[in-house]
Amino acid sequence: MDIHLKRLRARFEISAEEEAFIRALPDRTETYRADQTAVRTGQPLTHSTVLLEGVMARHRDLSSGTRQVTEIHVPGDFTDLHGFTLKRLDHDVVALSACKVALIPHERLWRMMEEQPRLTRIYWFGTNLDAAVHREWVVSMGRRQGMARMAHLFCEMYIRLGLVGLVDGGRYELPLSQLELGECLGMTAVHANRTLQQLRDSGTVEFREGTVSVCDFQALADIADFRPDYLYLKPPPL
Amino acid sequence: MPKFFLHVANSAGFAQDREGADYADLDGARREAVRSIRSILAEELKQGGTVDLRGRVEIADEGGMLIASVEFPSAVRVVEPE
């Protein structure tokens, strides 16, 4: 749970007592191979999932055979804390790479709500943050043109992975195929590859074999019209 | 399922597909090429108001051999006023 605590502490102070409580939340860990579905739409839920290693995605598959990814999860994220109240999901959660997760029984989250009101507020913040990310993706899908949409995704991942120490010298792992990248952005794999080429030509970012190299973050953010406010990087204390 | 590489060549340049993807058959790869051409042209039209049909998607097999080419005009139907 180290990476999860790191993610929480990027925004909030967590006391030793709260840390001990968080560390005792999971009842087991699980591993998934790339492309394995971790949670299926509609399946009754008794646990929520914290991603420890790897990258996962929330997605919806349409009857036309196309897939829309609605959020990417990085290590430290709760992938389905909303499942605690919803008890089923309206989307699948899939591992995009080999993943390791910690599973937290819902009755322990229930106990947290009764015994740890401050942690409850912090996790409420977490689901609100998820909603903010979803809103920004809606804006991207509806209003940003292809290059800006892709640049925005790379900016967001740069910030979110940076919070948990997974950006090194402007480079980070994003183990997505061109097809999966396109599924995040509403493009075909071929269109995604061509958009990657345009971004490469702009000298701001490169994406090759699952590694993103950001050469000029500010210029990339300018292309994307990226403002990190929606990620609430410095929230007031809860 | 065979793997094909779909490269895009048009006036904006050449985008080489280094990754490739699996398709049921060559027809499946052709259909993906057509969908992609439409997606790229739609994007260009929205951005700049120009439909530039001078382009093609080249389909290569796993060995890098060019086996088919889908021309941009074959992916769209343009209906002009009389």
XYZ file of C-alpha atoms in Angstrom:
320
model
C 0.000 0.000 0.000
C 3.108 2.267 -0.037
C 2.204 3.689 -3.439
C -1.395 4.332 -2.367
C -0.156 6.243 0.718
C 2.223 8.185 -1.495
C -0.692 9.199 -3.725
C -2.788 10.279 -0.716
C 0.127 12.168 0.853
C 0.710 14.091 -2.384
C -2.417 16.051 -1.399
C -3.131 15.417 2.301
C -1.280 14.766 5.519
C -1.869 11.233 6.748
C -1.124 10.498 10.403
C 0.636 7.348 11.614
C -2.669 6.083 13.019
C -4.447 6.716 9.712
C -1.616 5.014 7.876
C -1.943 1.930 10.071
C -5.691 1.866 9.410
C -5.161 2.130 5.634
C -2.512 -0.587 5.630
C -4.950 -2.928 7.395
C -7.758 -2.346 4.856
C -6.925 -4.988 2.184
C -7.637 -8.643 2.867
C -5.622 -9.932 -0.090
C -3.712 -9.073 -3.226
C -4.384 -10.264 -6.751
C -2.466 -10.208 -10.007
C -3.773 -9.787 -13.530
C -2.098 -10.334 -16.852
C -2.315 -7.763 -19.633
C -5.795 -7.581 -21.231
C -7.412 -9.490 -18.365
C -10.701 -8.046 -17.115
C -10.600 -7.377 -13.376
C -14.182 -6.229 -12.872
C -17.053 -6.886 -15.264
C -20.011 -4.607 -15.876
C -22.887 -5.541 -13.606
C -21.010 -8.087 -11.500
C -22.023 -7.877 -7.786
C -19.197 -6.258 -5.836
C -17.967 -7.032 -2.351
C -14.496 -5.471 -2.646
C -12.926 -2.298 -3.999
C -9.576 -2.368 -5.763
C -6.398 -0.381 -5.188
C -3.941 -0.594 -8.069
C -0.409 -1.236 -6.781
C 1.520 -1.994 -9.977
C 0.705 -1.612 -13.666
C -1.922 0.335 -15.556
C -5.672 -0.334 -15.696
C -8.537 1.262 -17.583
C -12.260 1.785 -17.166
C -14.034 1.170 -20.452
C -17.347 0.582 -22.157
C -17.759 -1.686 -25.186
C -20.458 -0.803 -27.696
C -22.414 -3.334 -29.733
C -20.683 -1.970 -32.854
C -17.500 -3.568 -31.513
C -15.811 -0.287 -30.617
C -14.441 0.446 -27.182
C -14.253 3.717 -25.312
C -11.796 3.997 -22.436
C -13.179 6.497 -19.923
C -10.274 6.671 -17.492
C -6.778 5.307 -17.088
C -5.630 4.250 -13.638
C -2.069 4.470 -12.438
C -0.439 2.855 -9.385
C -1.882 4.166 -6.126
C -5.370 4.774 -7.567
C -8.563 3.217 -6.287
C -10.014 1.825 -9.525
C -13.537 1.285 -8.197
C -14.107 3.008 -4.874
C -17.438 4.057 -6.369
C -18.325 0.348 -6.361
C -18.636 0.615 -2.569
C -21.938 2.476 -2.897
C -22.960 1.347 -6.379
C -22.398 -2.393 -5.710
C -21.990 -2.987 -9.436
C -20.228 -1.022 -12.154
C -21.590 0.424 -15.380
C -18.213 -0.267 -17.035
C -15.483 -2.899 -17.069
C -12.077 -2.505 -15.461
C -9.302 -4.092 -17.514
C -5.582 -4.527 -16.912
C -3.649 -2.847 -19.748
C -0.388 -4.372 -18.517
C 0.497 -7.000 -15.920
C -1.014 -5.598 -12.728
C -0.968 -6.161 -9.003
C -3.863 -4.944 -6.888
C -4.960 -4.926 -3.244
C -8.588 -5.849 -2.578
C -10.482 -4.109 0.208
C -13.693 -5.683 1.528
C -16.579 -3.256 1.553
C -17.338 -4.032 5.203
C -13.929 -2.588 6.114
C -14.744 0.602 4.208
C -18.024 0.660 6.116
C -16.063 0.409 9.375
C -13.746 3.185 8.192
C -16.743 5.452 7.710
C -17.776 4.848 11.294
C -14.339 5.051 12.906
C -12.311 7.372 10.667
C -14.350 10.402 9.556
C -11.307 12.256 8.234
C -10.193 9.330 6.049
C -13.781 9.090 4.857
C -13.616 12.729 3.754
C -10.298 12.061 1.992
C -11.763 9.092 0.081
C -14.852 11.136 -0.744
C -12.442 13.679 -2.217
C -10.993 10.755 -4.206
C -14.280 9.895 -5.903
C -14.922 13.595 -6.546
C -11.489 13.797 -8.154
C -12.411 10.836 -10.372
C -15.506 12.748 -11.461
C -13.387 15.833 -12.235
C -11.096 13.703 -14.427
C -14.143 12.288 -16.220
C -15.454 15.831 -16.862
C -12.129 16.837 -18.366
C -12.212 13.754 -20.629
C -15.715 14.736 -21.768
C -14.377 18.197 -22.639
C -11.523 16.565 -24.571
C -13.756 14.172 -26.464
C -16.257 16.859 -27.322
C -14.121 19.906 -27.952
C -10.405 19.224 -28.355
C -9.121 18.366 -31.800
C -7.083 15.172 -32.204
C -3.592 16.458 -31.533
C -4.716 18.520 -28.520
C -6.746 15.592 -27.185
C -3.729 13.296 -27.313
C -1.414 15.976 -25.897
C -3.869 16.457 -23.022
C -3.790 12.765 -22.152
C 0.016 12.787 -22.083
C -0.017 15.897 -19.848
C -2.505 14.353 -17.443
C -0.540 11.119 -17.174
C 2.676 13.099 -16.660
C 1.160 14.873 -13.656
C -0.626 11.856 -12.176
C 2.358 9.512 -12.525
C 4.660 12.270 -11.258
C 2.653 12.410 -8.013
C 3.583 8.803 -7.250
C 7.198 9.147 -8.385
C 6.829 7.298 -11.697
C 8.153 10.038 -14.000
C 11.890 9.995 -14.493
C 13.600 12.716 -16.492
C 10.410 13.497 -18.418
C 9.859 9.821 -19.254
C 7.161 7.520 -17.991
C 5.773 4.089 -18.773
C 2.349 4.037 -20.408
C 1.963 0.452 -21.618
C -0.751 1.104 -24.207
C -0.885 -0.125 -27.781
C -1.831 2.347 -30.506
C -5.236 0.684 -30.527
C -5.714 1.299 -26.793
C -4.441 4.848 -27.114
C -7.025 5.367 -29.857
C -9.701 3.853 -27.602
C -8.946 6.555 -25.023
C -9.248 9.299 -27.616
C -12.044 8.150 -29.916
C -9.685 7.459 -32.824
C -8.735 4.391 -34.813
C -5.268 2.949 -34.125
C -4.070 4.296 -37.470
C -5.396 7.775 -36.738
C -3.752 7.606 -33.305
C -0.423 6.675 -34.904
C -0.670 9.581 -37.319
C -1.502 11.961 -34.466
C 1.521 10.627 -32.578
C 3.620 11.440 -35.619
C 2.290 15.015 -35.609
C 3.146 15.409 -31.919
C 6.598 13.938 -32.529
C 7.087 16.459 -35.344
C 6.117 19.251 -32.925
C 9.108 18.260 -30.779
C 7.047 18.057 -27.591
C 6.541 14.367 -26.942
C 7.379 10.893 -28.220
C 5.594 7.633 -27.546
C 7.330 4.429 -28.421
C 6.835 0.882 -27.147
C 4.904 1.947 -24.097
C 7.221 4.746 -23.047
C 6.254 8.407 -23.204
C 9.121 10.907 -23.427
C 8.029 14.461 -22.754
C 10.603 16.769 -24.330
C 8.891 20.105 -23.643
C 6.069 19.939 -21.116
C 5.059 23.597 -21.416
C 4.790 23.419 -25.196
C 2.821 20.165 -24.905
C 0.486 21.795 -22.349
C 0.016 24.729 -24.738
C -0.996 22.368 -27.579
C -3.425 20.622 -25.208
C -4.763 23.756 -23.511
C -3.924 21.779 -20.354
C -4.536 23.399 -16.994
C -4.013 21.057 -14.047
C -6.614 22.780 -11.833
C -9.038 19.869 -12.301
C -6.488 17.563 -10.648
C -6.712 19.572 -7.385
C -3.011 19.289 -6.671
C -3.069 21.552 -3.616
C -6.450 21.135 -1.925
C -7.168 22.794 1.408
C -6.788 20.405 4.374
C -9.722 18.071 5.083
C -4.769 -13.917 -36.908
C -2.310 -12.258 -39.282
C -0.600 -9.032 -38.306
C -0.614 -6.067 -40.648
C 1.031 -2.663 -40.534
C -0.988 0.297 -41.773
C 1.124 3.295 -42.829
C -0.464 6.614 -43.734
C 0.973 8.707 -46.549
C -0.594 12.043 -47.411
C 0.387 15.664 -47.883
C 0.969 16.012 -44.116
C 3.752 13.423 -44.353
C 4.292 9.725 -43.770
C 3.237 8.052 -40.528
C 4.912 4.694 -40.256
C 3.106 2.019 -38.245
C 5.861 0.377 -36.194
C 3.485 -1.563 -33.977
C 0.971 -3.204 -36.297
C -2.166 -4.995 -35.206
C -3.892 -8.350 -35.672
C -6.742 -8.588 -38.155
C -8.991 -11.475 -39.159
C -7.682 -11.187 -42.725
C -6.568 -8.642 -45.318
C -10.168 -7.481 -45.772
C -10.308 -6.694 -42.064
C -7.176 -4.567 -42.436
C -8.721 -2.823 -45.469
C -11.847 -1.994 -43.455
C -9.670 -0.514 -40.709
C -7.844 1.530 -43.369
C -11.163 2.906 -44.663
C -12.375 3.776 -41.128
C -9.062 5.491 -40.435
C -9.086 7.517 -43.649
C -12.569 8.774 -42.799
C -11.494 9.613 -39.255
C -8.372 11.489 -40.456
C -10.255 13.408 -43.172
C -13.021 14.354 -40.718
C -10.411 15.717 -38.332
C -8.686 17.717 -41.078
C -11.989 19.093 -42.306
C -12.971 20.227 -38.803
C -9.574 21.805 -38.218
C -8.862 23.556 -41.444
C -11.910 23.230 -43.670
C -9.966 21.381 -46.332
C -10.593 17.884 -47.651
C -7.336 16.761 -49.200
C -7.883 13.410 -50.890
C -4.279 13.054 -51.998
C -3.245 10.204 -49.754
C -3.302 6.483 -49.133
C -2.997 3.892 -46.413
C -0.373 1.305 -47.243
C -0.897 -2.155 -45.822
C 2.224 -4.190 -45.164
C 2.531 -7.744 -43.902
C 4.651 -8.931 -40.999
C 7.715 -9.142 -43.226
C 7.315 -5.482 -44.183
C 6.147 -6.324 -47.700
C 3.636 -3.858 -49.120
C 0.626 -5.978 -50.070
C -2.202 -3.472 -50.559
C -2.912 0.211 -50.715
C -6.167 1.993 -49.954
C -6.442 5.360 -51.681
C -8.178 8.155 -49.764
C -10.816 8.793 -52.495
C -11.970 5.154 -52.287
C -12.994 5.686 -48.644
C -15.364 8.589 -49.230
C -18.249 9.514 -51.461
C -18.533 13.163 -52.396
C -21.914 14.422 -53.569
C -21.703 17.838 -55.217
C -24.613 20.155 -55.956
C -25.894 19.960 -59.540
